[in-house]
Structure formats: C-alpha cells, structure tokens
mmCIF file of C-alpha atoms in Angstrom:
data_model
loop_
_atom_site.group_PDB
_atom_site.id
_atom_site.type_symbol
_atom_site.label_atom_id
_atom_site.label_comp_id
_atom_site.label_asym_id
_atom_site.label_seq_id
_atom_site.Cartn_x
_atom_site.Cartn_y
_atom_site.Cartn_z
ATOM 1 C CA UNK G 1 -43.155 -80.510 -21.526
ATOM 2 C CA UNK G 2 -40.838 -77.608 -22.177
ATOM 3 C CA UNK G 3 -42.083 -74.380 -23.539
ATOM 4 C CA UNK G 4 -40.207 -72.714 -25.855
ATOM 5 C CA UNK G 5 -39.231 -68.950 -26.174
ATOM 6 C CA UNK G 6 -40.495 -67.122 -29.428
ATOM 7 C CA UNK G 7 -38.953 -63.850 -31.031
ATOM 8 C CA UNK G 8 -37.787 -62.723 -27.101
ATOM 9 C CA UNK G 9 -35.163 -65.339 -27.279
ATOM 10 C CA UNK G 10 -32.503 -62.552 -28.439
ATOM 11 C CA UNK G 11 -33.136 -60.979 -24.812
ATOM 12 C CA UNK G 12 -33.774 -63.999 -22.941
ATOM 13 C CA UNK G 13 -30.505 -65.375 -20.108
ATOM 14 C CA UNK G 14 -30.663 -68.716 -17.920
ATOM 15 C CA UNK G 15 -30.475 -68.053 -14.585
ATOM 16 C CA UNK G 16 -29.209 -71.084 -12.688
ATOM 17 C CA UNK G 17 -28.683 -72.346 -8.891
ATOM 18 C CA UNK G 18 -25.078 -72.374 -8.867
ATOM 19 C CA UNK G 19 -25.388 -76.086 -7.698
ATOM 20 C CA UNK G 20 -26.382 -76.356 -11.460
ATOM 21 C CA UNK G 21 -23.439 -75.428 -13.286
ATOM 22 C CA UNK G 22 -21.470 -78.204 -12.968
ATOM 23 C CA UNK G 23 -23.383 -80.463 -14.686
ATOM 24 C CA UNK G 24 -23.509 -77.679 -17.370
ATOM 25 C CA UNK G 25 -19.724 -78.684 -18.505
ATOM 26 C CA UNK G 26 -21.155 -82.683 -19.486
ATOM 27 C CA UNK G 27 -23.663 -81.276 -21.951
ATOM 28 C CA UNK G 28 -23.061 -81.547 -25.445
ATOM 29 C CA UNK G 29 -24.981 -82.549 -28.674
ATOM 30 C CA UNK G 30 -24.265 -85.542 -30.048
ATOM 31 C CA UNK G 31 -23.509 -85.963 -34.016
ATOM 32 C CA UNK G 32 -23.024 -87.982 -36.362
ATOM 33 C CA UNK G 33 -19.070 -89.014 -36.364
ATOM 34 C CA UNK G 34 -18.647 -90.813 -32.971
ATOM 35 C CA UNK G 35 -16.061 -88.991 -32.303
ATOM 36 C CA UNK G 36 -16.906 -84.918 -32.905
ATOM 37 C CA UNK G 37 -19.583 -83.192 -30.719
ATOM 38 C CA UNK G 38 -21.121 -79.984 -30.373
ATOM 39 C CA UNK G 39 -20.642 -77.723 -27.278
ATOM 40 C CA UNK G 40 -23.690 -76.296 -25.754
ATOM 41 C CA UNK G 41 -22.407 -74.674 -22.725
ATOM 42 C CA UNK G 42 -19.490 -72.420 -22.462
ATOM 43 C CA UNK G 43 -17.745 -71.376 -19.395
ATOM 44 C CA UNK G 44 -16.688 -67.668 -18.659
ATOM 45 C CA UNK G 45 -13.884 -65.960 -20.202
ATOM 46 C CA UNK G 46 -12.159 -68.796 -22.543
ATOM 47 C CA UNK G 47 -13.855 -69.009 -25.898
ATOM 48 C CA UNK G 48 -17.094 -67.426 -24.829
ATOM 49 C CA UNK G 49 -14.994 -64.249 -24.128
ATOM 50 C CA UNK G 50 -18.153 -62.755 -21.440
ATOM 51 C CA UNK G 51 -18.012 -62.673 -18.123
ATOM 52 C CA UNK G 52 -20.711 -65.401 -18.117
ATOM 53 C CA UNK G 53 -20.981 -68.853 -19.283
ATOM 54 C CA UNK G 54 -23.310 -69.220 -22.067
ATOM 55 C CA UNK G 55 -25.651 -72.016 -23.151
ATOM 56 C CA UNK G 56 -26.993 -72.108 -26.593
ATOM 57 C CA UNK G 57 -25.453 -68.573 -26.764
ATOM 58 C CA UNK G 58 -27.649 -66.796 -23.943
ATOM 59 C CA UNK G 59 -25.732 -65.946 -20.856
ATOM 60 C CA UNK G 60 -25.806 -67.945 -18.282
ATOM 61 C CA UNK G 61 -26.427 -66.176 -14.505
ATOM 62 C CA UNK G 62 -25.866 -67.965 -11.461
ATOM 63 C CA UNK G 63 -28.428 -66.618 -8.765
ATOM 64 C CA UNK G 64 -29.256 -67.438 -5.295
ATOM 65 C CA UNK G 65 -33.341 -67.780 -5.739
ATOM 66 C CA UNK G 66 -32.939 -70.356 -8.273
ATOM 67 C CA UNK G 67 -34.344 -74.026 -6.681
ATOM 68 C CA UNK G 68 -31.707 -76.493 -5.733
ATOM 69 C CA UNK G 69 -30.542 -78.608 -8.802
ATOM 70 C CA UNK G 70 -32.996 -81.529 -9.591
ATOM 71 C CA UNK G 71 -36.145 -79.666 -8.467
ATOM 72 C CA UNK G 72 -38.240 -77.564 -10.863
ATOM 73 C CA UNK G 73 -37.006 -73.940 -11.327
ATOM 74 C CA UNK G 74 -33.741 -74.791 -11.212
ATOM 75 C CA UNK G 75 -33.197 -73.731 -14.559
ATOM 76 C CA UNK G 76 -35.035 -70.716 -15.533
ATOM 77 C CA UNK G 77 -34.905 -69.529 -19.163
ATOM 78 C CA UNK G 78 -36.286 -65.350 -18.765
ATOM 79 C CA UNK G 79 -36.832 -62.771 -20.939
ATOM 80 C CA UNK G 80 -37.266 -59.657 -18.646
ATOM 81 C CA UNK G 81 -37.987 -57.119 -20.671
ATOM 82 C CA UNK G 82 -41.502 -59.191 -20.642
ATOM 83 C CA UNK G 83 -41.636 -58.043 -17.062
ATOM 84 C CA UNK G 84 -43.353 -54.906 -15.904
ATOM 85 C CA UNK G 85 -42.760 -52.994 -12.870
ATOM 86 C CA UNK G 86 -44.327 -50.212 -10.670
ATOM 87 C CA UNK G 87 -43.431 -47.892 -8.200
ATOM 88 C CA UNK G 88 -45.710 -45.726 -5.740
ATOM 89 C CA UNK G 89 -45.033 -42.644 -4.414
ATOM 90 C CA UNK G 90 -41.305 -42.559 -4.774
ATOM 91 C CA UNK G 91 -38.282 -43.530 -2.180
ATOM 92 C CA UNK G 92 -39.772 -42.656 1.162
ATOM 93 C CA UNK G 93 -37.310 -41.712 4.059
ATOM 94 C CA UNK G 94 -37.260 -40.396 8.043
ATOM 95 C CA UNK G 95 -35.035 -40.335 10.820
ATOM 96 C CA UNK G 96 -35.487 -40.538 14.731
ATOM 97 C CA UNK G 97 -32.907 -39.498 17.481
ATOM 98 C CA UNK G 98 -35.953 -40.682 19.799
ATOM 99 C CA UNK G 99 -35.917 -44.619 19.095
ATOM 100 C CA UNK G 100 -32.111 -45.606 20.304
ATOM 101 C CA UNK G 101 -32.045 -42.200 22.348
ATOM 102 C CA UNK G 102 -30.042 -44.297 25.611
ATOM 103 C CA UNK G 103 -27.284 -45.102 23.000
ATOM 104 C CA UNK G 104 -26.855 -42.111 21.257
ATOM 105 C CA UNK G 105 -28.064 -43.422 18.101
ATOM 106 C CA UNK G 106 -30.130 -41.998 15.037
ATOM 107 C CA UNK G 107 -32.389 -44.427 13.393
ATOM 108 C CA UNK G 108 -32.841 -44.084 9.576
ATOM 109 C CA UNK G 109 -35.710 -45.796 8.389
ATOM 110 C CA UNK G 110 -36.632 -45.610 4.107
ATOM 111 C CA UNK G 111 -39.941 -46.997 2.682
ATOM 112 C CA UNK G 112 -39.979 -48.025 -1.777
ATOM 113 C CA UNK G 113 -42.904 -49.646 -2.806
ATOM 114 C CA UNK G 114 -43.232 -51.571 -5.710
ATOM 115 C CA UNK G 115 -44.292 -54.526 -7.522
ATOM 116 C CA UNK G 116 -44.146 -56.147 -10.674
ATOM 117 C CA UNK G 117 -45.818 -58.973 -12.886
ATOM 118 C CA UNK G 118 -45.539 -61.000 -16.214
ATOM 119 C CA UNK G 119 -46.477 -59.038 -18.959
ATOM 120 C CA UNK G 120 -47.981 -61.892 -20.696
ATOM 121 C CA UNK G 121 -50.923 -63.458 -18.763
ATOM 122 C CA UNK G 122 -51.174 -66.587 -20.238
ATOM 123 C CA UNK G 123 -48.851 -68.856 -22.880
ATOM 124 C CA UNK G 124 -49.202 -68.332 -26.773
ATOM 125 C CA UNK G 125 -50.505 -70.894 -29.133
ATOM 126 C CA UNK G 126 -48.899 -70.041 -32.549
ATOM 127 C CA UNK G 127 -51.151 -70.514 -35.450
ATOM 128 C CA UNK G 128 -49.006 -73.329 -37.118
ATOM 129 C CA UNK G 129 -47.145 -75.527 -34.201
ATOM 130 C CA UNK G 130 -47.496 -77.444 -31.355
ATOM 131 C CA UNK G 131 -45.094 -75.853 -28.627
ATOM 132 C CA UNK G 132 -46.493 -73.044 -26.643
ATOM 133 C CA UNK G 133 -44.636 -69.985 -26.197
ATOM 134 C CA UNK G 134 -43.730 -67.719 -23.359
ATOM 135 C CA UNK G 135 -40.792 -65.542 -22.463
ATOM 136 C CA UNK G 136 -40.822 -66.779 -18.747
ATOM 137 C CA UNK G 137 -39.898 -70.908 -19.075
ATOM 138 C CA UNK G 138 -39.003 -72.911 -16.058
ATOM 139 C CA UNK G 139 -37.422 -76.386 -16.796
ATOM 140 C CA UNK G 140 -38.818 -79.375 -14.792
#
C-alpha cells in the first residue's frame, strides 16, 4: 500500500535511480475521450521549463542511492525538511609531514561528525481517512 504525503507535499521531490526515468515518459492518466490523456511526467527544460523533470509537479532528482528499478526504493517520494541533522564538535582537521615522510609528502587528514534522523517517528493516522501519512514514502 502506498502512503501518501500530507500538507509537506509542497516541499516534497522524487528522487529516482536513473534506470527509472525512462519508464517515466509512458506514464500518463487515462480519460475519458480515447483519444486525449493527461501527462504526469515532464522531462527537463521543454514545457516544464526546470532543470528537472517533474511528476505530478514535484521535481524529479535522479540519484545514485536510489535501488535499481523494479525493487523497492526505487522511487522515493521525500520531504526533507522533515529531516533533522546534527553536528558535533565542528570540522576537525591535522596534518603530518611524518606519515609519507620517504616521499616528501604532507598528509591532511579532516574529521565532521554528524548524523541525522526522521523527524517523524512513526506514520500519521488522520482523524477522518484511511491512508496513512508520512513525508518520507518509498514506492514498492
């Protein structure tokens, strides 16, 4: 079952394996004159006019951590400003002319530490309705 994405949807992009987007230019929604249909997805540039494709009208971001097509999280629907993030201690840096002293070589070494989570811990049940919500959805 799909989850849907309450009042973040305004902030919420796909992010896609790029194997996916192909298949993205078939989609359409079918009507009632045989012969008219509505477009879902939109490539870049053209009538979109963004340098990404849209679907449904959120952007649509090709990314390398996205699951091969066919397999679930391929399609991710995200709102990330329903993510938070930490940092400790700040960007951490040193240097050592001892580690590649028979080359001649300085060795830089830098040290950020940080980690992140959901804001939401679990899905919303909405007082009338049957879908769940969540701003984090990942298609199956």
């Amino acid at each position: 079952m799909v989850k849907t994405v309450c009042s973040f949807r305004s902030n919420a992009a796909w992010f896609i394996n790029q194997d996916v987007e192909p298949e993205l230019h078939k989609m359409g929604l079918e009507t009632k004159t045989p012969i008219a249909g509505a477009l879902v997805y939109m490539p870049p540039g053209g009538l979109s006019q963004a340098p990404y494709g849209t679907l449904m009208g959120r952007p649509v971001i090709p990314i390398e951590v996205c699951q091969t097509m066919g397999t679930s999280g391929d399609i991710i629907l995200a709102d990330l400003s329903q993510y938070i993030m930490i940092d400790k201690g700040g960007l951490q840096s040193a240097s050592s002319i001892h580690v590649k002293f028979t080359t001649d070589e300085t060795a830089f070494r830098f040290v950020f530490r940080v980690d992140g989570q959901p804001w939401w811990s679990a899905v919303l049940t909405p007082f009338k309705g049957s879908n769940t919500l969540s701003p984090f959805v990942v298609l199956s």
